[in-house]
Every structure is written in C-alpha cells, then in structure tokens.
Tab-separated table of C-alpha atoms in Angstrom:
chain	number	residue	atom	x	y	z
A	30	SER	CA	0.264	-0.343	-0.208
A	31	GLU	CA	1.150	3.274	-0.483
A	32	ASP	CA	0.981	4.368	3.232
A	33	ASN	CA	3.168	1.276	3.736
A	34	ALA	CA	5.491	3.038	0.719
A	35	GLN	CA	5.838	5.937	2.422
A	36	SER	CA	6.921	4.085	5.345
A	37	TRP	CA	9.543	2.355	4.091
A	38	VAL	CA	10.885	6.073	2.362
A	39	ASN	CA	10.626	7.604	5.807
A	40	LEU	CA	13.149	4.642	6.793
A	41	GLU	CA	15.691	5.101	3.892
A	42	LYS	CA	15.084	8.846	4.873
A	43	ILE	CA	16.800	8.575	8.251
A	44	ARG	CA	19.035	5.799	7.154
A	45	TYR	CA	20.999	8.646	5.086
A	46	LEU	CA	20.747	10.179	8.518
A	47	LEU	CA	22.207	8.408	9.824
A	48	GLN	CA	24.870	7.713	7.505
A	49	ALA	CA	25.640	11.623	7.444
A	50	LEU	CA	25.963	11.567	11.553
A	51	SER	CA	27.787	8.686	11.825
A	52	ASN	CA	30.655	10.494	8.685
A	53	ASP	CA	30.453	7.327	6.697
A	54	CYS	CA	33.133	8.544	3.849
A	55	SER	CA	32.771	4.807	2.254
A	56	PRO	CA	31.452	5.492	-1.553
A	57	GLU	CA	30.799	1.475	-1.322
A	58	SER	CA	28.165	1.364	1.574
A	59	TRP	CA	25.843	5.009	0.592
A	60	VAL	CA	25.409	3.128	-3.249
A	61	SER	CA	24.987	-0.254	-1.953
A	62	ASP	CA	21.236	-0.910	-1.833
A	63	VAL	CA	20.217	1.847	-4.160
A	64	ASN	CA	19.162	-0.984	-7.321
A	65	GLU	CA	16.840	-1.521	-4.438
A	66	LEU	CA	15.393	1.535	-4.921
A	67	LEU	CA	15.667	2.538	-7.779
A	68	CYS	CA	13.393	-1.282	-8.630
A	69	TYR	CA	9.895	0.144	-6.445
A	70	GLY	CA	10.961	4.021	-7.126
A	71	ILE	CA	11.180	3.575	-12.408
A	72	ASP	CA	10.663	-0.103	-12.187
A	73	SER	CA	7.115	-1.308	-10.292
A	74	ALA	CA	3.537	-1.042	-11.088
A	75	GLN	CA	3.603	1.389	-8.155
A	76	ALA	CA	5.526	3.769	-10.316
A	77	GLN	CA	3.697	3.690	-13.886
A	78	LYS	CA	1.062	4.390	-11.627
A	79	LYS	CA	2.625	7.283	-10.574
A	80	GLN	CA	2.592	6.849	-6.770
A	81	PRO	CA	4.494	9.429	-4.585
A	82	SER	CA	6.035	7.145	-2.818
A	83	CYS	CA	8.410	5.793	-6.248
A	84	SER	CA	8.917	9.713	-7.171
A	85	ASP	CA	10.678	10.659	-3.215
A	86	MET	CA	12.024	7.129	-4.067
A	87	THR	CA	14.304	7.557	-6.756
A	88	LEU	CA	14.948	10.615	-5.973
A	89	LEU	CA	16.392	9.163	-3.162
A	90	ALA	CA	18.241	7.188	-5.192
A	91	ALA	CA	19.778	9.546	-6.495
A	92	GLN	CA	20.190	11.760	-3.764
A	93	ARG	CA	23.141	8.152	-2.860
A	94	LEU	CA	24.624	7.651	-6.225
A	95	ILE	CA	25.046	11.894	-5.803
A	96	GLN	CA	26.887	11.320	-2.996
A	97	ALA	CA	28.355	8.575	-3.153
A	98	ALA	CA	30.279	10.692	-6.591
A	99	PHE	CA	31.580	13.483	-4.246
A	100	LEU	CA	32.589	11.362	-2.328
A	101	ALA	CA	34.643	8.620	-4.155
A	102	PHE	CA	35.576	11.552	-7.214
A	103	SER	CA	36.697	15.045	-5.350
A	104	GLU	CA	40.167	15.209	-6.093
A	105	PRO	CA	40.658	16.725	-9.386
A	106	SER	CA	42.251	13.743	-11.281
A	107	LYS	CA	39.542	11.636	-11.231
A	108	ARG	CA	37.007	14.608	-12.328
A	109	SER	CA	36.928	12.181	-15.579
A	110	GLN	CA	35.141	9.006	-12.889
A	111	LEU	CA	33.146	11.435	-11.055
A	112	CYS	CA	31.320	13.141	-14.661
A	113	ALA	CA	30.622	9.524	-15.757
A	114	SER	CA	29.242	8.926	-11.929
A	115	LEU	CA	26.408	12.250	-11.838
A	116	PHE	CA	25.695	10.901	-15.560
A	117	ASN	CA	24.234	8.069	-14.212
A	118	ALA	CA	22.751	9.859	-11.074
A	119	LEU	CA	20.761	12.438	-13.890
A	120	CYS	CA	19.342	8.910	-15.780
A	121	VAL	CA	17.883	8.030	-12.276
A	122	LEU	CA	16.300	11.334	-12.771
A	123	GLU	CA	15.607	11.958	-15.664
A	124	ALA	CA	13.796	8.708	-15.293
A	125	GLY	CA	12.020	9.587	-12.219
A	126	ILE	CA	10.751	13.109	-14.571
A	127	LYS	CA	9.406	10.164	-17.084
A	128	LEU	CA	7.299	8.891	-14.951
A	129	ASN	CA	6.380	12.062	-12.439
A	130	ALA	CA	6.539	14.603	-14.386
A	131	ASP	CA	4.980	17.133	-11.744
A	132	SER	CA	8.208	16.028	-9.130
A	133	PHE	CA	9.309	19.338	-7.949
A	134	SER	CA	12.702	17.555	-6.231
A	135	LEU	CA	13.345	15.465	-9.529
A	136	LYS	CA	13.187	18.557	-11.435
A	137	LEU	CA	15.967	20.857	-9.766
A	138	TYR	CA	18.226	18.249	-9.135
A	139	ALA	CA	18.395	17.511	-12.946
A	140	ILE	CA	19.242	21.099	-13.417
A	141	ARG	CA	21.593	21.638	-10.785
A	142	ILE	CA	23.620	18.982	-13.090
A	143	TYR	CA	23.085	19.627	-16.272
A	144	LEU	CA	24.702	22.339	-15.103
A	145	TYR	CA	27.459	20.827	-13.380
A	146	LEU	CA	28.597	18.833	-16.491
A	147	SER	CA	27.220	23.116	-18.345
A	148	CYS	CA	24.436	21.141	-20.657
A	149	TYR	CA	22.226	24.809	-20.580
A	150	GLU	CA	20.198	23.533	-22.779
A	151	ARG	CA	18.308	20.444	-21.377
A	152	ALA	CA	18.462	22.472	-18.062
A	153	ARG	CA	16.855	25.703	-19.658
A	154	ALA	CA	13.896	23.226	-20.608
A	155	LEU	CA	13.554	21.529	-17.434
A	156	TYR	CA	13.740	24.947	-15.501
A	157	ASP	CA	10.692	26.886	-17.477
A	158	SER	CA	9.202	23.466	-17.232
A	159	LEU	CA	8.225	24.226	-13.237
A	160	ASN	CA	6.981	27.842	-14.136
A	161	ILE	CA	8.524	29.866	-12.621
A	162	LYS	CA	6.655	32.834	-11.903
A	163	ASN	CA	5.804	36.619	-10.189
A	164	LEU	CA	7.567	36.078	-6.875
A	165	GLN	CA	9.530	33.333	-7.455
A	166	ASN	CA	11.707	35.224	-10.250
A	167	ASP	CA	12.984	36.839	-7.022
A	168	THR	CA	13.282	32.754	-4.584
A	169	LEU	CA	14.460	31.070	-7.230
A	170	GLY	CA	15.963	32.370	-10.167
A	171	PHE	CA	19.215	31.879	-8.792
A	172	LEU	CA	19.247	28.200	-10.287
A	173	MET	CA	19.261	29.304	-13.653
A	174	VAL	CA	20.177	33.458	-14.320
A	175	GLY	CA	23.649	34.072	-15.450
A	176	GLN	CA	23.755	30.282	-16.403
A	177	GLY	CA	23.967	31.188	-19.716
A	178	ILE	CA	25.773	33.492	-20.507
A	179	SER	CA	29.092	30.913	-18.725
A	180	LEU	CA	27.880	28.271	-21.190
A	181	GLY	CA	27.661	30.191	-24.618
A	182	CYS	CA	23.663	31.105	-24.461
A	183	PHE	CA	23.670	34.506	-23.516
A	184	ILE	CA	20.499	35.192	-25.572
A	185	ASN	CA	18.777	32.899	-23.688
A	186	ASP	CA	19.627	34.130	-20.315
A	187	LEU	CA	18.850	37.611	-21.486
A	188	GLU	CA	15.601	35.504	-22.256
A	189	ALA	CA	15.536	34.963	-18.067
A	190	CYS	CA	16.154	37.543	-16.705
A	191	TYR	CA	14.730	40.452	-18.458
A	192	GLU	CA	11.225	37.765	-16.606
A	193	GLY	CA	12.575	39.159	-13.144
A	194	VAL	CA	13.407	43.065	-14.429
A	195	ASP	CA	9.635	43.037	-14.950
A	196	PHE	CA	8.575	41.275	-12.261
A	197	TYR	CA	10.936	43.260	-9.978
A	198	ASP	CA	9.345	46.540	-12.633
A	199	ARG	CA	5.683	45.617	-12.325
A	200	SER	CA	6.140	45.667	-8.030
A	201	LYS	CA	7.161	49.190	-8.289
A	202	TRP	CA	4.447	50.755	-8.901
A	203	LYS	CA	2.197	47.126	-7.482
A	204	VAL	CA	2.773	47.576	-4.350
A	205	PRO	CA	2.528	50.791	-3.526
A	206	ARG	CA	-1.263	50.351	-5.282
A	207	GLU	CA	-1.522	47.035	-2.603
A	208	LEU	CA	-0.873	49.598	0.516
A	209	GLU	CA	-3.128	52.398	-1.235
A	210	ALA	CA	-6.262	49.674	-1.246
A	211	VAL	CA	-5.414	48.853	2.116
A	212	TYR	CA	-6.162	52.470	3.640
A	213	LYS	CA	-8.841	52.618	1.572
A	214	ASN	CA	-11.245	49.677	2.652
A	215	GLY	CA	-9.427	50.010	6.599
A	216	THR	CA	-7.258	46.027	6.721
A	217	PHE	CA	-4.218	47.512	8.048
A	218	SER	CA	-3.585	44.849	9.832
A	219	ASN	CA	-2.050	43.616	6.972
A	220	LEU	CA	-0.190	47.091	6.437
A	221	LEU	CA	2.903	46.331	7.602
A	222	ASP	CA	3.283	42.987	5.367
A	223	PHE	CA	2.917	44.602	2.356
A	224	ILE	CA	5.759	47.226	3.585
A	225	GLU	CA	8.532	44.387	4.225
A	226	PHE	CA	7.664	43.086	1.549
A	227	HIS	CA	7.530	45.959	-0.946
A	228	GLU	CA	11.758	46.578	0.944
A	229	ASN	CA	12.270	43.113	-0.011
A	230	LEU	CA	11.905	42.797	-3.248
A	231	VAL	CA	12.979	47.117	-3.158
A	232	HIS	CA	16.985	46.126	-1.959
A	233	SER	CA	17.112	42.156	-3.153
A	234	PHE	CA	19.817	40.674	-3.184
A	235	GLN	CA	18.854	38.497	-6.847
A	236	ARG	CA	17.282	41.205	-7.944
A	237	GLU	CA	21.034	42.689	-7.770
A	238	CYS	CA	22.020	40.153	-9.134
A	239	THR	CA	19.535	39.732	-12.422
A	240	HIS	CA	19.920	43.326	-13.249
A	241	ARG	CA	23.629	42.937	-13.413
A	242	CYS	CA	23.925	39.401	-15.567
A	243	ALA	CA	21.173	41.384	-17.736
A	244	LEU	CA	23.302	44.328	-18.887
A	245	ARG	CA	26.495	41.904	-19.679
A	246	GLY	CA	24.164	39.556	-21.852
A	247	GLU	CA	23.532	43.616	-23.699
A	248	ALA	CA	26.491	43.856	-23.589
A	249	LEU	CA	26.825	40.416	-25.942
A	250	GLU	CA	24.902	41.789	-28.254
A	251	ILE	CA	27.090	42.337	-31.391
A	252	GLY	CA	26.329	46.019	-32.920
A	253	SER	CA	27.556	49.355	-35.127
A	254	GLN	CA	30.308	50.540	-33.666
A	255	LYS	CA	27.921	54.027	-33.122
A	256	ALA	CA	25.663	52.027	-31.648
A	257	VAL	CA	28.155	50.118	-28.996
A	258	ILE	CA	30.037	53.440	-27.727
A	259	GLU	CA	26.446	55.006	-27.222
A	260	LYS	CA	25.856	52.027	-25.502
A	261	TRP	CA	28.386	52.151	-22.772
A	262	SER	CA	28.131	56.091	-22.567
A	263	LEU	CA	24.470	56.642	-22.429
A	264	ALA	CA	24.599	53.392	-19.543
A	265	ASP	CA	23.823	54.285	-15.909
A	266	VAL	CA	26.184	53.543	-13.490
A	267	VAL	CA	26.222	55.955	-10.888
A	268	SER	CA	22.631	54.678	-9.747
A	269	ILE	CA	23.540	50.990	-9.616
A	270	ASP	CA	27.018	52.353	-7.993
A	271	HIS	CA	27.603	49.880	-4.323
A	272	THR	CA	28.885	50.993	-0.022
A	273	GLU	CA	29.108	48.625	2.354
A	274	GLU	CA	26.888	49.915	3.775
A	275	THR	CA	23.812	49.629	0.319
A	276	LEU	CA	25.613	45.688	0.159
A	277	ALA	CA	24.787	44.359	4.115
A	278	ALA	CA	21.829	46.400	3.666
A	279	LEU	CA	20.313	43.885	0.544
A	280	HIS	CA	18.030	41.152	1.811
A	281	ASP	CA	18.762	37.413	0.211
A	282	ASN	CA	15.662	35.976	-0.534
A	283	ARG	CA	16.937	33.319	-2.391
A	284	ASP	CA	15.225	29.952	-0.549
A	285	VAL	CA	18.379	27.234	-1.236
A	286	SER	CA	16.452	24.893	1.071
A	287	VAL	CA	14.131	24.212	-2.016
A	288	LEU	CA	16.704	21.473	-2.855
A	289	SER	CA	15.736	18.239	-1.119
A	290	LEU	CA	18.285	17.922	2.398
A	291	LEU	CA	18.264	14.719	4.421
A	292	THR	CA	21.412	16.453	6.261
A	293	PRO	CA	21.874	19.477	7.759
A	294	SER	CA	23.070	22.619	6.124
A	295	THR	CA	26.009	22.865	8.266
A	296	MET	CA	27.112	19.619	6.751
A	297	ASP	CA	29.487	21.063	4.091
A	298	LYS	CA	30.371	17.356	2.854
A	299	TRP	CA	26.763	16.186	3.539
A	300	ASN	CA	24.764	18.741	1.850
A	301	LEU	CA	24.274	18.422	-1.563
A	302	GLU	CA	22.811	21.878	-2.423
A	303	LYS	CA	26.777	23.429	-1.766
A	304	LEU	CA	27.527	20.385	-4.054
A	305	THR	CA	25.990	21.078	-7.050
A	306	ARG	CA	26.629	24.581	-7.364
A	307	ALA	CA	28.473	24.483	-11.076
A	308	THR	CA	29.973	28.502	-9.351
A	309	PRO	CA	29.532	29.795	-6.265
A	310	LEU	CA	26.890	31.425	-5.334
A	311	PRO	CA	26.469	35.318	-6.191
A	312	GLY	CA	27.993	36.988	-2.561
A	313	SER	CA	28.445	40.866	-2.136
A	314	SER	CA	31.772	41.153	-4.430
A	315	TRP	CA	30.343	39.533	-7.112
A	316	VAL	CA	27.179	41.885	-7.287
A	317	LEU	CA	29.626	44.450	-6.883
A	318	ILE	CA	32.353	43.513	-9.332
A	319	ASN	CA	29.731	43.076	-11.364
A	320	THR	CA	29.015	46.713	-11.405
A	321	VAL	CA	32.377	48.421	-11.278
A	322	VAL	CA	32.561	45.880	-14.578
A	323	LEU	CA	30.224	47.980	-15.893
A	324	GLN	CA	31.012	51.102	-14.975
A	325	ILE	CA	34.897	50.222	-16.157
A	326	MET	CA	33.153	49.805	-19.855
A	327	HIS	CA	31.486	53.347	-19.365
A	328	TYR	CA	34.867	55.218	-19.132
A	329	ILE	CA	36.752	53.045	-21.651
A	330	ALA	CA	33.298	54.708	-24.239
A	331	VAL	CA	33.014	58.193	-22.839
A	332	ALA	CA	37.183	58.554	-22.493
A	333	ASP	CA	37.387	59.686	-18.301
A	334	VAL	CA	40.924	58.217	-17.756
A	335	ASP	CA	41.105	59.059	-13.946
A	336	GLN	CA	37.608	57.643	-13.325
A	337	LEU	CA	38.966	54.738	-15.351
A	338	GLU	CA	42.201	53.867	-14.302
A	339	THR	CA	40.346	54.062	-10.204
A	340	LYS	CA	37.557	51.923	-11.131
A	341	VAL	CA	40.512	48.485	-11.821
A	342	LYS	CA	42.000	49.218	-9.259
A	343	LYS	CA	38.549	49.092	-7.358
A	344	LEU	CA	37.770	45.850	-9.613
A	345	LEU	CA	41.394	43.999	-8.618
A	346	THR	CA	40.609	44.827	-4.450
A	347	ALA	CA	37.248	43.299	-5.294
A	348	ALA	CA	38.537	39.942	-6.347
A	349	GLU	CA	41.465	39.728	-4.431
A	350	GLU	CA	39.059	40.158	-1.231
A	351	ALA	CA	36.296	38.423	-2.674
A	352	GLY	CA	38.041	34.583	-1.304
A	353	ASP	CA	36.496	31.441	-2.941
A	354	SER	CA	33.403	32.958	-3.251
A	355	LEU	CA	34.183	33.096	-6.625
A	356	SER	CA	35.120	30.584	-8.733
A	357	VAL	CA	38.325	29.766	-11.581
A	358	HIS	CA	35.859	31.951	-15.150
A	359	GLU	CA	34.730	34.361	-12.921
A	360	ARG	CA	39.157	35.586	-11.213
A	361	THR	CA	40.122	35.092	-15.608
A	362	PHE	CA	36.745	36.979	-15.820
A	363	VAL	CA	37.979	39.821	-12.876
A	364	ARG	CA	41.570	39.631	-15.024
A	365	GLY	CA	41.085	39.901	-18.672
A	366	ILE	CA	38.374	43.349	-17.649
A	367	SER	CA	41.552	44.616	-16.155
A	368	GLN	CA	43.635	44.214	-19.315
A	369	VAL	CA	40.969	45.454	-21.244
A	370	ALA	CA	40.989	47.897	-19.805
A	371	MET	CA	44.863	48.937	-18.780
A	372	LEU	CA	45.013	48.263	-22.899
A	373	TYR	CA	42.970	51.050	-23.415
A	374	ILE	CA	44.805	53.568	-20.217
A	375	HIS	CA	48.178	52.985	-22.017
A	376	ALA	CA	46.873	52.496	-26.306
A	377	SER	CA	48.248	55.655	-26.427
A	378	ASP	CA	51.666	55.241	-24.876
A	379	ASP	CA	55.396	53.417	-26.244
A	380	LYS	CA	54.961	51.102	-28.207
A	381	GLN	CA	56.830	48.652	-25.660
A	382	SER	CA	54.504	49.171	-23.550
A	383	PHE	CA	51.570	49.088	-25.593
A	384	SER	CA	52.412	45.700	-26.799
A	385	ASP	CA	53.003	44.211	-23.279
A	386	GLN	CA	49.213	45.324	-22.937
A	387	MET	CA	48.171	44.156	-25.563
A	388	ALA	CA	50.465	40.869	-25.389
A	389	ASP	CA	48.704	40.267	-21.643
A	390	LEU	CA	45.000	40.695	-22.983
A	391	THR	CA	46.160	38.168	-26.076
A	392	THR	CA	47.522	35.551	-23.853
A	393	THR	CA	44.199	35.115	-21.626
A	394	ILE	CA	41.888	34.961	-24.567
A	395	LEU	CA	43.520	32.358	-25.766
A	396	ASP	CA	44.173	30.121	-22.905
A	397	GLY	CA	40.435	30.101	-22.461
A	398	LEU	CA	40.401	29.134	-26.291
A	399	ALA	CA	43.395	26.538	-26.188
A	400	GLU	CA	43.579	23.510	-29.422
A	401	PRO	CA	41.273	20.061	-28.400
A	402	ASN	CA	44.218	17.465	-27.615
A	403	ASP	CA	44.611	15.122	-30.371
A	404	THR	CA	44.416	12.691	-27.990
A	405	HIS	CA	41.067	11.788	-27.215
A	406	GLY	CA	40.606	9.788	-23.975
A	407	ALA	CA	38.415	10.512	-20.283
A	408	GLU	CA	39.475	13.889	-20.116
A	409	THR	CA	38.772	15.158	-23.305
A	410	LEU	CA	35.181	14.606	-22.586
A	411	SER	CA	35.271	15.456	-18.628
A	412	ASP	CA	37.203	18.400	-20.192
A	413	MET	CA	34.268	19.910	-22.115
A	414	ALA	CA	31.903	18.949	-19.402
A	415	LEU	CA	33.456	20.621	-16.202
A	416	ALA	CA	36.015	23.560	-18.388
A	417	THR	CA	35.633	24.032	-22.087
A	418	ILE	CA	32.766	25.592	-22.351
A	419	ARG	CA	33.069	27.688	-19.250
A	420	ASN	CA	36.161	28.709	-21.005
A	421	VAL	CA	35.666	29.203	-24.493
A	422	SER	CA	32.538	31.622	-23.096
A	423	THR	CA	34.620	33.249	-20.525
A	424	ALA	CA	37.287	34.013	-23.262
A	425	THR	CA	35.125	35.042	-25.676
A	426	GLU	CA	33.131	37.302	-23.160
A	427	ILE	CA	36.408	39.735	-22.655
A	428	TYR	CA	37.389	40.295	-26.030
A	429	THR	CA	33.560	41.482	-26.773
A	430	TYR	CA	34.665	44.439	-24.354
A	431	ALA	CA	38.027	44.580	-25.712
A	432	ALA	CA	36.549	44.769	-29.342
A	433	THR	CA	34.463	47.657	-27.348
A	434	VAL	CA	38.100	49.446	-26.684
A	435	ARG	CA	38.908	48.834	-30.511
A	436	PHE	CA	35.302	50.888	-31.279
A	437	ALA	CA	36.105	53.784	-28.138
A	438	LEU	CA	39.877	54.429	-30.414
A	439	ASN	CA	38.064	54.659	-33.389
A	440	GLU	CA	35.694	56.718	-32.378
A	441	GLN	CA	38.270	59.302	-29.846
A	442	ARG	CA	40.844	59.018	-32.586
A	443	SER	CA	43.086	57.884	-30.851
A	444	PRO	CA	46.541	56.952	-33.111
A	445	SER	CA	47.234	53.415	-31.056
A	446	ALA	CA	43.310	52.800	-33.419
A	447	LYS	CA	44.710	50.972	-35.647
A	448	ALA	CA	47.037	49.110	-33.668
A	449	VAL	CA	44.259	47.982	-31.831
A	450	SER	CA	42.315	46.990	-34.725
A	451	LEU	CA	45.161	45.181	-36.377
A	452	SER	CA	46.385	43.478	-33.075
A	453	LEU	CA	42.405	42.244	-32.465
A	454	SER	CA	41.867	40.472	-36.050
A	455	GLN	CA	45.240	38.822	-35.777
A	456	LEU	CA	43.941	37.522	-32.125
A	457	ARG	CA	39.998	36.717	-33.137
A	458	LYS	CA	41.366	35.153	-37.092
A	459	THR	CA	43.235	32.633	-34.121
A	460	ALA	CA	40.241	32.624	-32.521
A	461	LEU	CA	37.591	30.905	-34.992
A	462	GLN	CA	40.866	28.708	-36.238
A	463	ARG	CA	40.372	26.919	-32.728
A	464	MET	CA	36.612	27.003	-32.291
A	465	SER	CA	36.244	25.880	-35.545
A	466	ALA	CA	38.482	22.614	-34.196
A	467	LEU	CA	36.647	22.434	-30.957
A	468	ARG	CA	33.348	22.049	-33.354
A	469	SER	CA	34.766	20.009	-35.260
A	470	LEU	CA	35.733	17.856	-32.305
A	471	THR	CA	32.709	18.671	-31.131
A	472	ASN	CA	30.680	17.001	-33.417
A	473	SER	CA	32.575	13.796	-34.072
A	474	TYR	CA	33.952	12.530	-31.643
A	475	MET	CA	31.379	13.825	-28.170
A	476	ARG	CA	28.159	11.471	-28.574
A	477	GLY	CA	30.019	8.573	-29.185
A	478	ALA	CA	32.336	9.124	-26.252
A	479	ILE	CA	29.238	10.214	-24.025
A	480	ASP	CA	27.968	6.385	-24.332
A	481	GLU	CA	31.253	5.000	-24.300
A	482	GLN	CA	31.971	6.525	-20.929
A	483	TRP	CA	29.543	7.275	-19.436
A	484	ALA	CA	26.625	5.230	-20.361
A	485	SER	CA	28.866	2.157	-19.976
A	486	HIS	CA	30.585	3.290	-16.988
A	487	ASP	CA	31.806	0.085	-15.743
A	488	VAL	CA	33.653	1.290	-12.077
A	489	GLU	CA	32.965	0.144	-8.320
A	490	PRO	CA	30.573	0.327	-6.966
A	491	PHE	CA	28.320	2.518	-9.719
A	492	ALA	CA	28.890	-0.081	-11.861
A	493	PRO	CA	25.619	-2.459	-11.244
A	494	VAL	CA	23.728	0.930	-11.147
A	495	ALA	CA	25.202	1.711	-14.749
A	496	ALA	CA	23.710	-2.132	-15.624
A	497	PHE	CA	20.484	-1.624	-14.206
A	498	MET	CA	19.922	1.979	-15.870
A	499	LYS	CA	21.337	0.241	-18.941
A	500	SER	CA	18.846	-2.952	-18.662
A	501	LYS	CA	15.173	-1.601	-17.315
A	502	ARG	CA	16.020	2.273	-19.350
A	503	ARG	CA	18.191	2.141	-21.856
A	504	PRO	CA	15.801	4.762	-23.836
A	505	VAL	CA	16.475	7.435	-20.794
A	506	VAL	CA	20.202	6.732	-21.038
A	507	ASP	CA	20.265	7.276	-24.400
A	508	SER	CA	18.307	10.990	-24.024
A	509	VAL	CA	19.899	12.162	-21.515
A	510	ALA	CA	23.377	11.158	-23.728
A	511	LYS	CA	21.570	13.271	-26.526
A	512	SER	CA	20.065	16.414	-24.079
A	513	CYS	CA	24.246	16.440	-23.182
A	514	PHE	CA	25.621	16.391	-26.404
A	515	ALA	CA	22.715	18.786	-28.099
A	516	GLY	CA	23.588	20.983	-24.694
A	517	TRP	CA	27.352	21.007	-25.778
A	518	SER	CA	26.306	21.294	-29.453
A	519	ARG	CA	24.591	24.543	-29.031
A	520	SER	CA	26.440	26.385	-26.644
A	521	VAL	CA	29.597	25.953	-29.357
A	522	LYS	CA	27.473	27.013	-32.582
A	523	ASN	CA	26.175	29.876	-30.438
A	524	LEU	CA	30.037	30.881	-28.984
A	525	VAL	CA	30.940	30.449	-33.055
A	526	GLY	CA	28.622	32.082	-34.089
A	527	LEU	CA	29.608	35.012	-31.631
A	528	TRP	CA	33.293	35.089	-33.082
A	529	GLU	CA	31.727	35.060	-37.173
A	530	GLN	CA	30.138	37.896	-36.579
A	531	TRP	CA	32.892	40.420	-35.124
A	532	SER	CA	34.084	40.765	-38.817
C-alpha cells in the first residue's frame, strides 16, 4: 500500500541522515541498496501508477548516487569518473521525471546536474517547465539566471533576466497600489506585511544579480561601432553603484533550501545543494565586481581615464577580497577586464608598453581557447563537461569588451586605434581556427564518447547502477546522452557564431 511505501521512504531518509551523521565516507555503503530503491521507484507496478512514494524513492536513489560520487571522486585527477557517476545519477532523475513530470524536486536536482556538466539547453527546458512566476523570480531565479552567459547561451539567459527585471519593475508600482487599497479598505493589519514585502523586493539581492546579468548579456549583443559606444556612453553607472553599507542592507530572499536535503545544511561534506553548484552562489563581492565592470566600460566609452584608473583598482581589490566566493572563470573574467582597461589606458603610450598590454590580453583570451587535444580520452570528455565551454565563454566575453575598446579608440580618433584593430583582427583569426577545431571535435567525437565512457560506466561501486539503467531504462539513458551532446553542441555553435560576427 502507499502508506507502507511512505513508511519505507521515511525509513530510508532516516538511514541517509544516520549515515551522514556517522561520517560514513564509504561510497560502497552509500550505493549498496540503490538498485533496490530503483526497482521500486522506476520499475514497479506502483511506479507506473505514479504513486508519490515512487518519486520519493527515485530521488533518494539519485541523492545517494550524487553523494557517493563526490565522496569517491572529489580529487581533480578523478574528475572523469565524477562526471560519469553524475551522468548515471542524471539518468535516474530523468527516469523519475518521465514517470512523474510534476515532481519539483526531481527536476531541481536534474537542473543542477545538467548545469554542473555544462548542458544548458536541457537544464533551461526543465527550468521553464517549473513555471517560475512572480515572486519565485526572486526566490528561485538564482537557479538559472547567469548560467547561460557562462555556457555560451546569453540570448536564452537574457530572456530569463528580462522576466525577472519585468517582475521587479511591476512590483515598484503594484505594491504601492496595494498599500493604497489597504488604507481604502481599512485592512490595516496587512499594512506592515506589505511594507516589509515592498522593502524586501526594492533591496533584493537577487534583483541586483538579475540586473547585472542582464547588462552583461546585453554587452554581448553585437552592434555597429556607433551603437556600441552609444550604449555604454548612456549607461547609468551612477545609480547602480554600491558601498559596503548598501550591500549590507540587501535582503537575501533566495531559497537555497528548495533542494530537498536530508542532512543539516551546516554539514558541508553532505550538503548536496552546495556540492552540486556549478559556480559559487553570487555574494556581495560578485555584485560589486559586476557593477564596477559596467562602470569601467562606461568610462572607456566617454574617455574618462581618471575614473577608469580608479575603477580598475577597485575591481582588482574587490576580486582579491572575494576569496573563494568567485569561481576560476570569474577570476579570469576579472583579469581580462582589467587588461582590457589597461590596454585602453596605455594605448597612447610608447610602442613597447602597448605591446606588453596587448600581449597580456591576448594570452588571457587564447588560454581560454586552448586547442583541443588530438589524443581523445576520458579527460577530453570531462574537460568539455567541466571546463572547456566555460573557458571559451569567458574568453569570448572578454574579447567582446576588447572590441569595445577598439570602437572607442576609433570613435575618439586615437593614433593607436589602427594598431589595436590589427591586433584584435589577428587574435580573432586564431580564435576562429580554434573554434572550428572545437566544433569539429564536438560533432565527430562527443556523442559516441558519452555512450562509451559515461553510459557504460563500469567503475565500482557504480557499475551495477549503470547496468540496471541500461537494461531497464535504455531509452532514458540514450535521451540523457543526447541532451548532454545537444547542450554542448548548441553552446559551441552559439560561441562560434559570436566570433564569426566580429568581422
């Protein structure tokens, strides 16, 4: 019966908690009973009837697989096994979603793992199916906003950002009207609630993050020289400025507890919400850094070198103070933006100084566009999932800002404008060659490699689960493999398109 099944689910949740509290770090013990959970969760008569206990059991199985994967393969040298193990967990989640498309928790974990593996397209489709609306843009928007920019899908990201911006804009006039209605109707008991609600939204942390991501996405929209310079010249960089006091006054309404956890959130080693983050959750330093980046581009467009030098120092100081709250790619982005600014500042200096600045910027961008390894293996696949697309996206974004410097120097009739244009053209030519090689590698190798290395994962203790999924739910495994490949292919195609448009 469903009552007995729910009792079993509760027992499994208690077992999970006790294992974590006992500091059980053995991957074998975490996955020992997963196949039994899956037999009930996705391969039983009850599962076909879509009983709630089956979705709960499938989620438990996936959580155990994710937990075991990070316990077994957290070392950098084992990241290929980590990716393969997370792929198996993703297959379990998708099998559960196929049986119960209304399961919020299964979709949330699937979104997290897809993004962890750099597969934006399917993650976004699942996010859209959650029908995030109104206030949920503030509490749950962090799950998706900003992810597309880091994975070569900035247009899709802009759509999510605009939905959030539209909600915040509507709230500005809607809440005061609600307050007016409170006075007219005499329902004063609701007054304080509306005031608090209004204050939380006006000073919302996610509002600031969504706004910065939207502006970063718009920066990637390629336009004419006149349009780009006009965009940055007219940008309102004063009203979005922050101090330590204004950052401290922001309300963090993000609901990180929405991911079902079976352990106390303070237990980092067992906190699946933290473990499955593709990038650190944006904090005050992130907001400050992305505010300063926008200000730097504005001062380049209006040729205010004094303010530009001040902002570059502020950017580097903020990045240094941010510590581990910034990802590797965000640190590369900060370094690239500072180099873009210094290129502009020193563009009129002596030839050697200009050459040094240009060489630094070129190295940063080409490092992100490293040529694919001809020796295909497990690391090639894990590189694509964990690093390659994010590296290329970061390098492409930095080049976009460098192109703005070229436009600014042309517009301001700088003597160094021609040298900068020539250097960036040569850089673009090299980048296109490497992007072409990456696209060829993606199309010719990645799909088969997923089947060979991930879908047939035979590393203990995960091999029995992989075998179970292939024998019982092969169409689901194939579908997940296709989603991963399609996500990477779309990201690479978008990024190639950006480089091609920079003629």
